[in-house]
Short mmCIF file of C-alpha atoms in Angstrom, two decimals:
data_model
loop_
_atom_site.label_atom_id
_atom_site.label_comp_id
_atom_site.label_asym_id
_atom_site.label_seq_id
_atom_site.Cartn_x
_atom_site.Cartn_y
_atom_site.Cartn_z
CA MET E 1 102.77 132.21 119.32
CA SER E 2 100.79 134.85 121.31
CA ARG E 3 97.08 135.35 120.34
CA VAL E 4 96.30 139.00 119.93
CA LEU E 5 92.78 140.26 119.80
CA ILE E 6 92.02 143.65 118.13
CA VAL E 7 88.53 145.00 118.96
CA GLY E 8 87.29 147.13 116.23
CA ALA E 9 87.61 146.71 112.44
CA GLY E 10 87.89 150.40 111.71
CA LEU E 11 91.06 152.16 110.32
CA THR E 12 93.07 152.13 113.62
CA GLY E 13 92.20 148.39 114.12
CA SER E 14 93.01 147.40 110.60
CA LEU E 15 96.32 149.31 110.69
CA CYS E 16 97.35 147.59 113.85
CA ALA E 17 96.56 144.15 112.49
CA CYS E 18 98.60 145.02 109.37
CA LEU E 19 101.54 146.42 111.31
CA LEU E 20 101.58 143.31 113.57
CA ARG E 21 101.67 140.89 110.61
CA ARG E 22 104.47 142.74 109.04
CA GLU E 23 106.52 143.26 112.19
CA LEU E 24 105.73 140.07 114.17
CA GLN E 25 104.46 137.62 111.62
CA SER E 26 105.85 134.44 113.10
CA GLN E 27 105.22 135.55 116.69
CA VAL E 28 101.51 136.40 116.74
CA HIS E 29 98.16 135.08 115.80
CA ILE E 30 96.01 138.03 115.00
CA VAL E 31 92.10 138.01 115.49
CA VAL E 32 89.92 140.99 114.83
CA TRP E 33 86.41 141.34 116.17
CA ASP E 34 83.87 143.93 115.15
CA LYS E 35 80.19 144.40 116.57
CA ALA E 36 79.07 145.56 113.12
CA LYS E 37 78.18 143.45 110.13
CA GLY E 38 81.11 144.66 108.00
CA SER E 39 84.42 146.50 108.34
CA GLY E 40 85.24 150.21 108.11
CA GLY E 41 83.97 151.89 111.25
CA ARG E 42 83.61 155.50 110.39
CA MET E 43 85.06 154.89 107.08
CA SER E 44 82.09 152.67 106.07
CA THR E 45 80.66 152.44 102.61
CA SER E 46 77.05 151.57 102.35
CA ARG E 47 76.17 148.92 99.70
CA PRO E 48 73.36 150.16 97.45
CA PRO E 49 70.07 148.50 97.53
CA HIS E 50 70.42 147.35 94.01
CA ALA E 51 73.46 146.11 92.02
CA SER E 52 72.68 148.88 89.54
CA SER E 53 73.25 151.72 91.88
CA HIS E 54 76.45 153.50 93.15
CA SER E 55 77.60 152.76 96.73
CA ALA E 56 77.63 155.45 99.22
CA ASP E 57 80.20 156.80 101.94
CA LEU E 58 78.10 157.51 104.94
CA GLY E 59 81.18 158.25 107.16
CA ALA E 60 84.46 159.91 106.16
CA GLN E 61 84.36 161.50 102.65
CA TYR E 62 88.03 161.86 101.77
CA VAL E 63 91.53 161.85 103.09
CA THR E 64 93.48 165.07 103.70
CA ALA E 65 97.27 165.06 104.06
CA THR E 66 99.28 167.93 105.32
CA PRO E 67 102.76 168.34 104.02
CA ALA E 68 104.31 167.13 107.28
CA TYR E 69 102.10 164.01 107.32
CA ALA E 70 102.58 163.35 103.63
CA GLN E 71 106.33 163.04 104.45
CA SER E 72 106.19 161.24 107.66
CA HIS E 73 103.55 158.76 106.53
CA HIS E 74 104.82 158.57 102.90
CA SER E 75 105.04 154.78 102.92
CA PHE E 76 101.32 154.42 103.76
CA TYR E 77 100.20 157.03 101.12
CA SER E 78 102.49 155.43 98.58
CA GLU E 79 101.19 151.93 99.15
CA LEU E 80 97.35 152.94 98.92
CA LEU E 81 98.07 155.03 95.77
CA SER E 82 100.08 152.13 94.14
CA ALA E 83 97.36 149.82 95.19
CA GLY E 84 94.68 152.07 93.47
CA VAL E 85 92.85 152.53 96.85
CA LEU E 86 93.51 156.21 96.90
CA GLN E 87 93.69 158.64 94.07
CA PRO E 88 94.03 162.49 93.97
CA LEU E 89 90.75 164.36 94.51
CA HIS E 90 89.85 166.16 91.24
CA CYS E 91 86.16 167.13 91.56
CA HIS E 92 85.02 170.60 92.57
CA ILE E 93 84.01 170.81 96.20
CA GLU E 94 82.17 174.13 96.91
CA GLY E 95 83.13 175.60 100.23
CA LEU E 96 86.07 173.38 100.83
CA GLN E 97 88.67 175.18 103.04
CA GLN E 98 91.94 174.11 101.32
CA LYS E 99 95.20 175.13 103.33
CA HIS E 100 98.50 175.65 101.44
CA GLY E 101 100.30 172.43 100.73
CA GLN E 102 97.46 170.06 101.63
CA GLU E 103 96.61 167.18 99.30
CA ASN E 104 93.15 165.56 99.26
CA TYR E 105 92.47 162.08 98.21
CA VAL E 106 89.55 160.01 97.40
CA THR E 107 88.66 156.23 97.28
CA PRO E 108 87.29 155.01 93.89
CA ARG E 109 85.82 151.88 95.56
CA GLY E 110 84.60 153.80 98.65
CA MET E 111 86.20 154.75 101.99
CA SER E 112 85.90 151.19 103.39
CA SER E 113 88.34 150.04 100.77
CA VAL E 114 91.21 151.61 102.82
CA VAL E 115 90.27 149.49 105.87
CA LYS E 116 89.63 146.43 103.75
CA HIS E 117 93.26 146.85 102.12
CA PHE E 118 94.86 146.84 105.52
CA LEU E 119 92.87 143.90 106.87
CA SER E 120 93.72 141.99 103.78
CA GLU E 121 97.35 142.61 104.18
CA SER E 122 97.16 141.58 107.89
CA GLY E 123 95.96 138.05 107.19
CA ALA E 124 93.89 138.26 110.46
CA ASP E 125 91.09 136.15 111.39
CA LEU E 126 88.15 138.52 110.98
CA PHE E 127 84.85 138.06 112.76
CA PHE E 128 81.83 140.41 112.61
CA GLU E 129 78.85 140.79 114.86
CA ARG E 130 81.11 139.98 117.78
CA HIS E 131 80.22 142.57 120.47
CA VAL E 132 82.71 142.55 123.42
CA THR E 133 81.07 143.24 126.79
CA GLY E 134 83.59 142.25 129.31
CA LEU E 135 87.30 141.58 129.98
CA TYR E 136 88.47 139.21 132.68
CA ARG E 137 92.12 138.65 133.72
CA HIS E 138 93.09 135.09 134.28
CA GLY E 139 96.77 134.88 135.08
CA ALA E 140 98.67 135.57 131.91
CA SER E 141 95.63 135.90 129.60
CA TRP E 142 92.37 137.64 128.99
CA GLU E 143 89.03 135.98 128.86
CA VAL E 144 87.01 138.23 126.36
CA GLU E 145 83.14 137.70 126.80
CA ARG E 146 80.61 138.54 123.86
CA LYS E 147 77.28 139.82 123.94
CA ALA E 148 75.76 136.89 122.20
CA GLY E 149 77.35 134.60 124.86
CA GLY E 150 80.54 132.59 125.13
CA SER E 151 84.14 133.85 125.57
CA GLU E 152 87.53 133.36 124.19
CA THR E 153 91.10 133.69 125.64
CA PHE E 154 93.80 135.87 124.40
CA ASP E 155 97.37 136.74 125.35
CA ALA E 156 96.97 140.48 124.56
CA VAL E 157 93.93 142.69 123.78
CA ILE E 158 94.09 145.99 121.80
CA LEU E 159 90.82 148.13 122.06
CA THR E 160 90.28 150.54 119.24
CA MET E 161 86.40 151.41 119.82
CA PRO E 162 85.21 154.79 120.96
CA VAL E 163 86.32 155.66 124.43
CA PRO E 164 82.78 155.69 125.93
CA GLN E 165 82.36 152.16 124.82
CA ILE E 166 85.80 151.21 126.38
CA LEU E 167 84.52 152.60 129.67
CA GLN E 168 81.23 150.52 129.49
CA LEU E 169 83.06 147.27 129.43
CA GLN E 170 82.34 144.87 132.41
CA GLY E 171 84.93 142.73 134.19
CA ASP E 172 88.37 143.78 135.54
CA LEU E 173 88.75 146.95 133.41
CA GLU E 174 87.36 149.13 136.09
CA THR E 175 89.84 148.27 138.62
CA LEU E 176 92.73 148.47 136.28
CA ILE E 177 92.23 152.06 135.28
CA SER E 178 93.97 154.39 137.55
CA ASP E 179 92.43 157.65 138.64
CA GLN E 180 94.55 159.59 136.38
CA GLN E 181 93.79 157.35 133.26
CA ARG E 182 90.07 157.72 133.94
CA GLN E 183 90.32 161.59 134.14
CA GLN E 184 92.19 161.59 130.94
CA LEU E 185 89.61 159.31 129.34
CA ASP E 186 86.79 161.39 130.66
CA CYS E 187 88.13 164.40 128.75
CA VAL E 188 87.48 162.87 125.40
CA ARG E 189 84.38 164.57 123.46
CA TYR E 190 82.93 163.41 120.09
CA SER E 191 80.70 165.27 117.66
CA SER E 192 77.56 163.50 116.56
CA ARG E 193 75.73 163.72 113.35
CA PHE E 194 73.24 161.94 110.96
CA ALA E 195 73.98 160.83 107.27
CA LEU E 196 71.68 160.01 104.60
CA GLY E 197 72.33 157.82 101.49
CA LEU E 198 70.01 158.47 98.82
CA PHE E 199 69.89 156.07 95.78
CA PHE E 200 68.27 157.08 92.52
CA SER E 201 67.01 155.37 89.40
CA PRO E 202 69.36 154.89 86.38
CA GLU E 203 67.75 157.54 84.23
CA VAL E 204 68.20 160.41 86.94
CA VAL E 205 70.60 163.11 85.96
CA PHE E 206 71.40 165.90 88.58
CA GLY E 207 71.10 169.56 87.32
CA PHE E 208 73.89 170.96 89.41
CA SER E 209 77.52 170.99 88.53
CA TRP E 210 79.38 170.51 91.77
CA GLY E 211 80.67 167.03 92.97
CA ALA E 212 80.24 168.05 96.66
CA LYS E 213 79.31 171.13 98.53
CA TYR E 214 79.44 172.49 102.09
CA PHE E 215 76.33 174.47 103.30
CA MET E 216 77.11 176.98 105.90
CA ASP E 217 73.80 178.64 106.15
CA SER E 218 71.67 175.65 106.83
CA PRO E 219 70.76 174.77 110.47
CA CYS E 220 70.45 171.09 109.49
CA ILE E 221 72.51 170.10 106.48
CA ARG E 222 76.31 170.74 106.32
CA TYR E 223 77.51 168.73 103.31
CA ILE E 224 76.17 167.08 100.35
CA ALA E 225 78.11 164.84 97.82
CA VAL E 226 77.46 163.07 94.53
CA GLU E 227 79.43 159.94 94.99
CA SER E 228 80.40 159.30 91.43
CA ARG E 229 81.64 162.77 90.98
CA LYS E 230 83.48 163.01 94.19
CA ARG E 231 85.35 159.82 93.48
CA SER E 232 85.84 160.71 89.65
CA ALA E 233 84.35 157.16 88.97
CA ASP E 234 83.20 155.81 85.78
CA ILE E 235 79.53 154.99 86.49
CA SER E 236 78.68 153.43 83.20
CA GLY E 237 75.46 151.52 83.74
CA LEU E 238 75.24 152.61 87.36
CA ALA E 239 72.60 154.84 88.94
CA GLN E 240 73.56 157.96 91.00
CA SER E 241 73.84 158.09 94.76
CA LEU E 242 73.80 161.22 96.98
CA VAL E 243 75.28 161.54 100.42
CA VAL E 244 73.97 164.18 103.01
CA HIS E 245 75.75 164.97 106.29
CA THR E 246 73.99 166.98 108.97
CA SER E 247 75.62 169.76 110.96
CA VAL E 248 77.21 169.00 114.34
CA SER E 249 74.63 171.23 116.04
CA PHE E 250 71.70 169.37 114.55
CA GLY E 251 73.33 166.01 115.37
CA LEU E 252 73.80 167.02 118.98
CA GLU E 253 70.22 168.51 119.26
CA HIS E 254 68.63 165.25 117.80
CA LEU E 255 71.09 162.69 119.16
CA GLU E 256 68.43 160.78 121.25
CA TRP E 257 65.79 160.77 118.50
CA ASP E 258 65.04 157.73 116.40
CA LYS E 259 66.42 157.80 112.96
CA GLU E 260 63.03 157.34 111.55
CA ASP E 261 61.88 160.59 113.15
CA VAL E 262 65.07 162.62 112.05
CA GLN E 263 65.11 161.39 108.40
CA PRO E 264 61.96 163.36 107.37
CA ILE E 265 63.39 166.55 108.90
CA ILE E 266 66.62 166.15 106.86
CA LEU E 267 64.73 165.32 103.64
CA GLN E 268 62.52 168.48 104.11
CA GLU E 269 65.72 170.73 104.32
CA LEU E 270 67.40 168.87 101.44
CA HIS E 271 64.53 169.70 99.14
CA ARG E 272 64.65 173.24 100.30
CA LEU E 273 68.25 173.42 99.31
CA LEU E 274 67.84 171.35 96.06
CA PRO E 275 64.18 171.96 95.13
CA HIS E 276 64.46 170.08 91.74
CA LEU E 277 66.07 166.91 93.16
CA PRO E 278 64.19 163.93 91.77
CA GLN E 279 62.80 161.35 94.31
CA PRO E 280 65.16 158.54 95.28
CA ILE E 281 64.13 155.02 94.95
CA SER E 282 65.85 154.09 98.28
CA ILE E 283 67.16 155.86 101.32
CA LYS E 284 69.43 154.72 104.19
CA CYS E 285 69.84 156.87 107.39
CA GLN E 286 72.98 156.36 109.65
CA LYS E 287 73.20 158.00 113.12
CA TRP E 288 76.88 158.59 114.16
CA ARG E 289 76.81 158.91 117.78
CA TYR E 290 80.72 159.15 117.79
CA SER E 291 81.42 161.00 114.51
CA GLN E 292 84.62 162.99 115.01
CA VAL E 293 86.87 163.59 118.07
CA LEU E 294 86.54 167.19 119.31
CA THR E 295 88.75 166.66 122.22
CA THR E 296 91.40 164.03 122.58
CA VAL E 297 93.23 162.41 125.46
CA PRO E 298 95.47 165.22 126.94
CA ASN E 299 98.73 165.51 125.09
CA SER E 300 97.69 162.96 122.44
CA PRO E 301 99.95 160.04 123.51
CA GLY E 302 98.80 157.74 120.60
CA HIS E 303 97.82 154.95 122.92
CA MET E 304 97.11 154.14 126.67
CA THR E 305 98.38 150.99 128.28
CA LEU E 306 96.02 149.86 130.93
CA LEU E 307 98.08 146.62 131.74
CA GLN E 308 101.57 145.74 130.74
CA ALA E 309 101.13 141.82 131.17
CA PRO E 310 98.93 140.52 129.95
CA SER E 311 98.82 143.41 127.51
CA LEU E 312 95.76 145.47 127.40
CA ILE E 313 96.18 148.62 125.14
CA CYS E 314 93.87 151.27 124.06
CA GLY E 315 94.22 153.02 120.76
CA GLY E 316 92.27 155.20 118.11
CA ASP E 317 91.97 158.74 116.98
CA ALA E 318 90.84 159.63 120.49
CA PHE E 319 94.37 159.27 121.58
CA SER E 320 95.93 161.21 118.66
CA HIS E 321 93.93 163.25 116.14
CA SER E 322 90.58 162.70 114.34
CA HIS E 323 91.74 161.98 110.79
CA PHE E 324 93.50 159.41 108.66
CA ASP E 325 97.12 160.26 109.93
CA GLY E 326 95.85 160.52 113.47
CA CYS E 327 94.67 156.75 113.18
CA VAL E 328 98.17 155.97 111.65
CA ASP E 329 100.01 157.63 114.45
CA SER E 330 97.92 155.85 116.93
CA ALA E 331 98.34 152.37 115.38
CA LEU E 332 102.26 152.93 115.25
CA SER E 333 102.16 153.97 118.98
CA VAL E 334 100.02 150.85 119.91
CA ILE E 335 102.31 148.39 118.17
CA ARG E 336 105.37 149.89 119.79
CA ALA E 337 103.71 149.52 123.20
CA LEU E 338 102.80 145.90 122.36
CA LYS E 339 106.12 144.91 121.28
CA ALA E 340 107.56 146.26 124.51
CA SER E 341 105.15 144.28 126.60
CA LEU E 342 105.71 141.13 124.51
CA ARG E 343 109.48 141.90 124.76
CA VAL E 344 110.07 141.30 121.13
#
């Protein structure tokens, strides 16, 4: 049985683990590592400071399916809808640019529930706070080093973290990447942004009617959402939470600032846009250095095989498109490549 390590417990990593389980169940032992304290990646859901508050999606907000993807990825959408992980978006989002035939979906239990669903289906051994720092080839296997010390050996490794983090890995990776592959990886560009989660006391009622809104005339804030309204969730007994996303230009301008210095600027603009907003009882600030992929690997191949044997394969939305279906495409591509390298 081959030991396969998937680095990254985001959407692509969880899909890879799930597909491996379903297609090669008796032939692989699946292990997933993530440097964070929980799963989700850019589909993370922040737990509230108090059990009486609503959770907050600080990353991706909803899933948009084009007619073509709704057909080609029908099995994935059907599975998530049947499991109650996804449901149609019903709330009013001001400024949402809706194209003909598109369907939007939200997650009643938060965006991380999509990732958690696929991880649960995978049966993988899941470990958090495992930050990979180096890859070393030893014959037919990989020795994978962790930041906290120690290493483990695997027969195949799948890397699903952002491309700049892949290029920072120590060990044998630098000699394995061809000049052409490095040029392709160097083409990848990401947007950056900050996100705030504001948690309120139970008696707070918002005076505006929308569930979410895009702000096109603010130099700082691009999007605000009331989590319960966005998800059409029953919040009986739960306090409200608000999510604020900054614009791409603001994120880039303040990328190297500390979160503590950026938060007051965002809050000042928030109170300009919503002057009657009550004071929250708690605030969480998230910096997304790698928010959305602006420029993918040329021709969007879905994956990149750095070594056939022992297998070392890169995947993620940087190799396809920066949305749910891009991650599905990448995961399918990665698994096809891995099966070919394992000759199964």
